[in-house]
CSV table of C-alpha atoms in Angstrom, one decimal:
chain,number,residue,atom,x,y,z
A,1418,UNK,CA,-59.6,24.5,36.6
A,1419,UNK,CA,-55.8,24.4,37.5
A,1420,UNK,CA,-53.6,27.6,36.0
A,1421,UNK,CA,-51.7,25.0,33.8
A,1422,UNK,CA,-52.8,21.4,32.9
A,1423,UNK,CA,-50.9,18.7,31.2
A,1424,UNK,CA,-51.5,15.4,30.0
A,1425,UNK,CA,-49.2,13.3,32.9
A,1426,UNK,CA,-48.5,10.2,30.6
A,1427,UNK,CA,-46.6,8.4,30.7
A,1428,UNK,CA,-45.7,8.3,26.8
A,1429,UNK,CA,-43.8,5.2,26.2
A,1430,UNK,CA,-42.6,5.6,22.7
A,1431,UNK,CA,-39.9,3.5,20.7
A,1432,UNK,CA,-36.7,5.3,19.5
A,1433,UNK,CA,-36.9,7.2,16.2
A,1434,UNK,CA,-40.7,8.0,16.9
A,1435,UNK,CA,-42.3,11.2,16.8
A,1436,UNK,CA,-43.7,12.5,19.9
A,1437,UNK,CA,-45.9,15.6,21.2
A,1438,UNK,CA,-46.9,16.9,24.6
A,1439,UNK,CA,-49.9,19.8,24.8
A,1440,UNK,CA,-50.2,22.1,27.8
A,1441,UNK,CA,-53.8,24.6,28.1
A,1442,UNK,CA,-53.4,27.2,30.3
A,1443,UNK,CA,-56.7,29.3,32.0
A,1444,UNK,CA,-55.1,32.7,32.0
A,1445,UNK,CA,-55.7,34.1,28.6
A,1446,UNK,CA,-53.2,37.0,29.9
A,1447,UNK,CA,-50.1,34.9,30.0
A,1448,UNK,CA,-47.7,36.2,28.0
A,1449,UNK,CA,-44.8,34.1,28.5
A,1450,UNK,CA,-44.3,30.6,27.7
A,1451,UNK,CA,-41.2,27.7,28.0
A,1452,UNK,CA,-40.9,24.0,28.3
A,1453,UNK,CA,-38.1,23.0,31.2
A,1454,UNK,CA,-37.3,19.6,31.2
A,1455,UNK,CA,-37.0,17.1,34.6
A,1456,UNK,CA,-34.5,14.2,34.4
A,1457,UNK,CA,-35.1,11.9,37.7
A,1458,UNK,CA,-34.5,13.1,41.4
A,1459,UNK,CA,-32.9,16.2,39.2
A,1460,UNK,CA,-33.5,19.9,38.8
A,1461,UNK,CA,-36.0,21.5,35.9
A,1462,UNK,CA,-33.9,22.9,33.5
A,1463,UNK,CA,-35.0,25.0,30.4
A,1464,UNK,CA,-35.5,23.3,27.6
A,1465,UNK,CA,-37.0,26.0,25.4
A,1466,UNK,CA,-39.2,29.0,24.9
A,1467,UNK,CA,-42.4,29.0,23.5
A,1468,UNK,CA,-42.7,32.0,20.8
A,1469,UNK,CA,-46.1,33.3,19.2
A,1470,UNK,CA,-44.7,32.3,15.5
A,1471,UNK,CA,-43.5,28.9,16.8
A,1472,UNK,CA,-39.8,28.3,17.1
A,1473,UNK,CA,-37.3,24.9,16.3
A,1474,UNK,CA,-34.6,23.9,17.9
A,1475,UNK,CA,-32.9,20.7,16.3
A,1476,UNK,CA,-35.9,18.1,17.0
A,1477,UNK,CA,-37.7,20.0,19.6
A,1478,UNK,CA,-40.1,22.3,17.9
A,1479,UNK,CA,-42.6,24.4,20.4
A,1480,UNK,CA,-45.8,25.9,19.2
A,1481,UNK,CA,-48.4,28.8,20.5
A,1482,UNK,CA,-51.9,29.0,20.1
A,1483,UNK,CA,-53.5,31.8,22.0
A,1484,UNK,CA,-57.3,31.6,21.0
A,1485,UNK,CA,-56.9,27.7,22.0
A,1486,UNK,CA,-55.1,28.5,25.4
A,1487,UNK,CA,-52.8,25.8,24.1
A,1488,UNK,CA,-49.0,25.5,24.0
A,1489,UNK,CA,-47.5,22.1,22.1
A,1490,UNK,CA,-43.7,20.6,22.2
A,1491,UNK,CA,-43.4,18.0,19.0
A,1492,UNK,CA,-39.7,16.0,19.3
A,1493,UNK,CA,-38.4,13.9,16.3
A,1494,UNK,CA,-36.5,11.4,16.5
A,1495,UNK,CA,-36.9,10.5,20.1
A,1496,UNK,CA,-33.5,9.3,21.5
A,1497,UNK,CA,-33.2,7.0,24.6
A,1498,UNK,CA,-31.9,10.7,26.5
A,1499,UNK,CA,-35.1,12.3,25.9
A,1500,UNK,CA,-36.7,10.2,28.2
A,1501,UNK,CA,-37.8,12.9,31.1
A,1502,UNK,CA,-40.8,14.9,32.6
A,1503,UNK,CA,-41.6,17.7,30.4
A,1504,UNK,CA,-42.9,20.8,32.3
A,1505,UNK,CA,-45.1,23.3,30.8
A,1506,UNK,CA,-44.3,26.4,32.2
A,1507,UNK,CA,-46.3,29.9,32.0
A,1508,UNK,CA,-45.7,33.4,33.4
A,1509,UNK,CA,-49.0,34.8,35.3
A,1510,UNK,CA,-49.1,38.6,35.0
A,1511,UNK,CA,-46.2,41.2,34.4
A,1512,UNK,CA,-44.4,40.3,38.3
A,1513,UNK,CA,-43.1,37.6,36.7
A,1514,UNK,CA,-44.2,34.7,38.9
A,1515,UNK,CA,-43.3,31.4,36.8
A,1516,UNK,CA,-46.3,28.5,37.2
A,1517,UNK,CA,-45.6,25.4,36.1
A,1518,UNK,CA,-47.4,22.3,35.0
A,1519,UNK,CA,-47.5,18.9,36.6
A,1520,UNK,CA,-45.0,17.6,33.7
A,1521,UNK,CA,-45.7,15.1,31.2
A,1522,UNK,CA,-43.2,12.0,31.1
A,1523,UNK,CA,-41.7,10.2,28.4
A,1524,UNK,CA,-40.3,7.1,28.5
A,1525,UNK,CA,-38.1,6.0,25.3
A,1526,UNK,CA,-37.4,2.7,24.6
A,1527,UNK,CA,-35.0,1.0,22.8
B,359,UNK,CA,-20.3,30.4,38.6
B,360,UNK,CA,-21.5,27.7,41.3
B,361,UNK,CA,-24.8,28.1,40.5
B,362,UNK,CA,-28.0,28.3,43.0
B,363,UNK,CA,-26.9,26.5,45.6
B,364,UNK,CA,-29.3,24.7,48.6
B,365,UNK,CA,-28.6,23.0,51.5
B,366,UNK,CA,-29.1,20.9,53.2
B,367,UNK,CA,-29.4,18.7,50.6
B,368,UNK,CA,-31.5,16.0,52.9
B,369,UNK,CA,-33.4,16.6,55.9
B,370,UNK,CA,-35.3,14.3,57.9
B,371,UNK,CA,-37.1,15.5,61.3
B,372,UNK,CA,-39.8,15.0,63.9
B,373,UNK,CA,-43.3,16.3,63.7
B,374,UNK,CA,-43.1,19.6,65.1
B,375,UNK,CA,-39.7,20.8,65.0
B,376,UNK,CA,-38.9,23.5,63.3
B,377,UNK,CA,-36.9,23.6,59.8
B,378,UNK,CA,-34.9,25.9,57.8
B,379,UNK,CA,-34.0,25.5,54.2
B,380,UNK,CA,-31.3,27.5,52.7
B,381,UNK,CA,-31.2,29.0,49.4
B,382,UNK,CA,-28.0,31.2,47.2
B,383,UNK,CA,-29.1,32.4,44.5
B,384,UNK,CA,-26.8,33.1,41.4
B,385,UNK,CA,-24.3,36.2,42.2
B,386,UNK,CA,-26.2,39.2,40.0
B,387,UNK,CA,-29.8,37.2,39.8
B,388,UNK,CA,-32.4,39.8,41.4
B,389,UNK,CA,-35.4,37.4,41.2
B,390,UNK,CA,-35.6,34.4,43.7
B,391,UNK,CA,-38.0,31.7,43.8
B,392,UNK,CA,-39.1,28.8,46.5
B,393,UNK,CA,-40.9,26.3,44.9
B,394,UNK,CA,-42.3,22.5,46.8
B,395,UNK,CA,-42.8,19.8,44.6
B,396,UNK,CA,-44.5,16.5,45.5
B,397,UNK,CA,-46.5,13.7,43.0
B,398,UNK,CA,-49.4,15.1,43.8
B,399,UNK,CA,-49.3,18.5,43.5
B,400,UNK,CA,-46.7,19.0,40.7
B,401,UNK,CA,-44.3,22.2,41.7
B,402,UNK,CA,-45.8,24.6,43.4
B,403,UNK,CA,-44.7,28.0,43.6
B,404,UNK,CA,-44.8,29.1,47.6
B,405,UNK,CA,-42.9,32.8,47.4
B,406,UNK,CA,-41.3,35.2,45.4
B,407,UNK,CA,-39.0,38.0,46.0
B,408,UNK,CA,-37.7,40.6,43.7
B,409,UNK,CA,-34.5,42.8,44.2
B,410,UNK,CA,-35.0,41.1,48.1
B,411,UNK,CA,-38.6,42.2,48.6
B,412,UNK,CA,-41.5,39.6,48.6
B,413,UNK,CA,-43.4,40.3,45.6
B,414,UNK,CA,-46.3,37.5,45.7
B,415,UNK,CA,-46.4,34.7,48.9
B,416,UNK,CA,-49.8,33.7,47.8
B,417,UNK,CA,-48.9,29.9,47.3
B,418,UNK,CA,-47.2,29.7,51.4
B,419,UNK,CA,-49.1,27.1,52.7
B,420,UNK,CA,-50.1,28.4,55.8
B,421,UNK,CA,-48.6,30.7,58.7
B,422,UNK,CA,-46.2,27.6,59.7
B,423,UNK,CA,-44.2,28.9,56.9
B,424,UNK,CA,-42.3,31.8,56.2
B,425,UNK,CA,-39.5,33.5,54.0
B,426,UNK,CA,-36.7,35.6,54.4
B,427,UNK,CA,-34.2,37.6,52.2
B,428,UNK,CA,-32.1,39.6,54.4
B,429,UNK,CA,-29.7,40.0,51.4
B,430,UNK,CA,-29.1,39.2,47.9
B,431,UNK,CA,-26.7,36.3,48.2
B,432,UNK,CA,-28.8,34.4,50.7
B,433,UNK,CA,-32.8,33.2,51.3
B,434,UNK,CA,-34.5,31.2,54.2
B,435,UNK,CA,-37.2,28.9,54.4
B,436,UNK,CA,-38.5,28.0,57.8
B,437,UNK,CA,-41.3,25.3,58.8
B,438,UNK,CA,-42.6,25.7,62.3
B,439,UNK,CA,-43.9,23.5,63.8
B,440,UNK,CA,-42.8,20.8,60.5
B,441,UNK,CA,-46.2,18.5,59.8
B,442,UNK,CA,-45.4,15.1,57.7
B,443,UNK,CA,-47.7,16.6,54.7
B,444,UNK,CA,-44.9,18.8,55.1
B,445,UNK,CA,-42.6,16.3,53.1
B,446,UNK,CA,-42.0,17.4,50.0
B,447,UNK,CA,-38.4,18.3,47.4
B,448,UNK,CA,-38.1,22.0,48.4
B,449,UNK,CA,-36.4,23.9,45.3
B,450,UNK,CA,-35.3,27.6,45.0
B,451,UNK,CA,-34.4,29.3,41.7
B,452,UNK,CA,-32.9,32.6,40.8
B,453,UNK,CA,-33.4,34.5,37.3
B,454,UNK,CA,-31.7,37.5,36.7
B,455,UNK,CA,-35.1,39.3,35.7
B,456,UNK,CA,-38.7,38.2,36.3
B,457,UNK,CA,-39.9,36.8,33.3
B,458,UNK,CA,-36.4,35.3,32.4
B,459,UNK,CA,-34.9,31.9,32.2
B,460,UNK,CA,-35.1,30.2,36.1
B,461,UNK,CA,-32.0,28.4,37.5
B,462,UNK,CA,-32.8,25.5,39.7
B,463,UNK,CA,-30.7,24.5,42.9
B,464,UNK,CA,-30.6,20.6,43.8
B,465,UNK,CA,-33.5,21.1,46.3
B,466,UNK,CA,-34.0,19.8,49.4
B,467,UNK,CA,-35.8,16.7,49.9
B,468,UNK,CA,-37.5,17.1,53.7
B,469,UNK,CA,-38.6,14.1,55.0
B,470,UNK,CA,-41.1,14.8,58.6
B,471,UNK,CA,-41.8,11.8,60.3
């Protein structure tokens, strides 16, 4: 079973819809958990962290459930910019060695 | 700040020569991460270092690869003797701490024919 396993779409979705990605990850030690985002032929860049009580962040809302192994990223609204690959991303053990997922990716349509 | 920065930014080369990426990580940024990323395999973390020191190299493919920080401003990747399963976008990213938010350079995409 890979460390980190996502769903690799794609999710073609029409603007305005609601949209959610899940990630499970194997290591029931992880501790640390973020969603980076990949625009085409770009860098990942950090899109948000994943905290245990669930956290917001305008339309992007990112949830934790530990006894699942599951991490979840729901986005409202979905704008034509959104459309990306979605990386799950989880720290293995206290060195700090960041595994990521294969990405999800979303494709929004007008 | 410049942020990382990579180069070359394109490389394409023979079967069996050899091949060095270069990394900069962010001035201050103690962690430094090489990462490969194809379809196939998603990104793949190949090496770690932290404060200069290798801290985990479990993910380097084989003993054609290796990693260097001589110094905290500057990392190398070298391929020798390349492969074409060697093609792949090579990334490397700084953090200021391990388990902190990871700053991507442009990668390299490596082409070996």
């Amino acid at each position: 079973r890979k460390e980190v396993e996502q769903d690799p779409g794609p999710f073609n979705v029409p603007e305005g819809a609601t949209v959610a990605f899940n990630c499970t990850y194997s290591n029931s030690a992880s501790q640390s958990f973020f969603w980076y985002r990949q625009d085409c032929r770009k860098e990942p860049k950090l899109l948000m962290s994943v905290y245990s009580s669930g956290n917001e962040d305008g339309r992007f809302t990112a949830q934790l459930n530990r006894a699942s192994q599951y991490i979840s990223l729901l986005i409202r609204d979905s704008k034509l910019s959104d459309s990306a690959t979605y990386l799950c991303v989880v720290i293995r053990g206290s060195q700090g060695n960041l595994i990521f997922g294969k990405g999800t990716k979303l494709s929004v349509k007008p | 700040d410049a942020g990382v920065i990579q180069s070359p930014r394109h490389e394409v080369t023979e079967m069996g020569q050899e091949v060095t990426l270069r990394c900069k990580p962010i001035s201050g940024h103690n962690s430094l991460f090489w990462y490969r990323q194809t379809m196939m395999r998603g990104l793949e973390l190949l090496i770690y270092f932290n404060n200069n020191v290798p801290i985990d190299d479990s993910g380097m493919p084989e003993d054609r690869f290796s990693a260097k920080m001589p110094n905290a401003s500057f990392s190398t990747l070298k391929i020798q003797p390349s492969e074409p399963r060697d093609s792949a976008v090579y990334f490397c990213a700084s953090s200021g701490s391990p388990a902190a938010k990871l700053f991507f350079g442009s990668g390299t995409q490596l082409s070996v024919l």
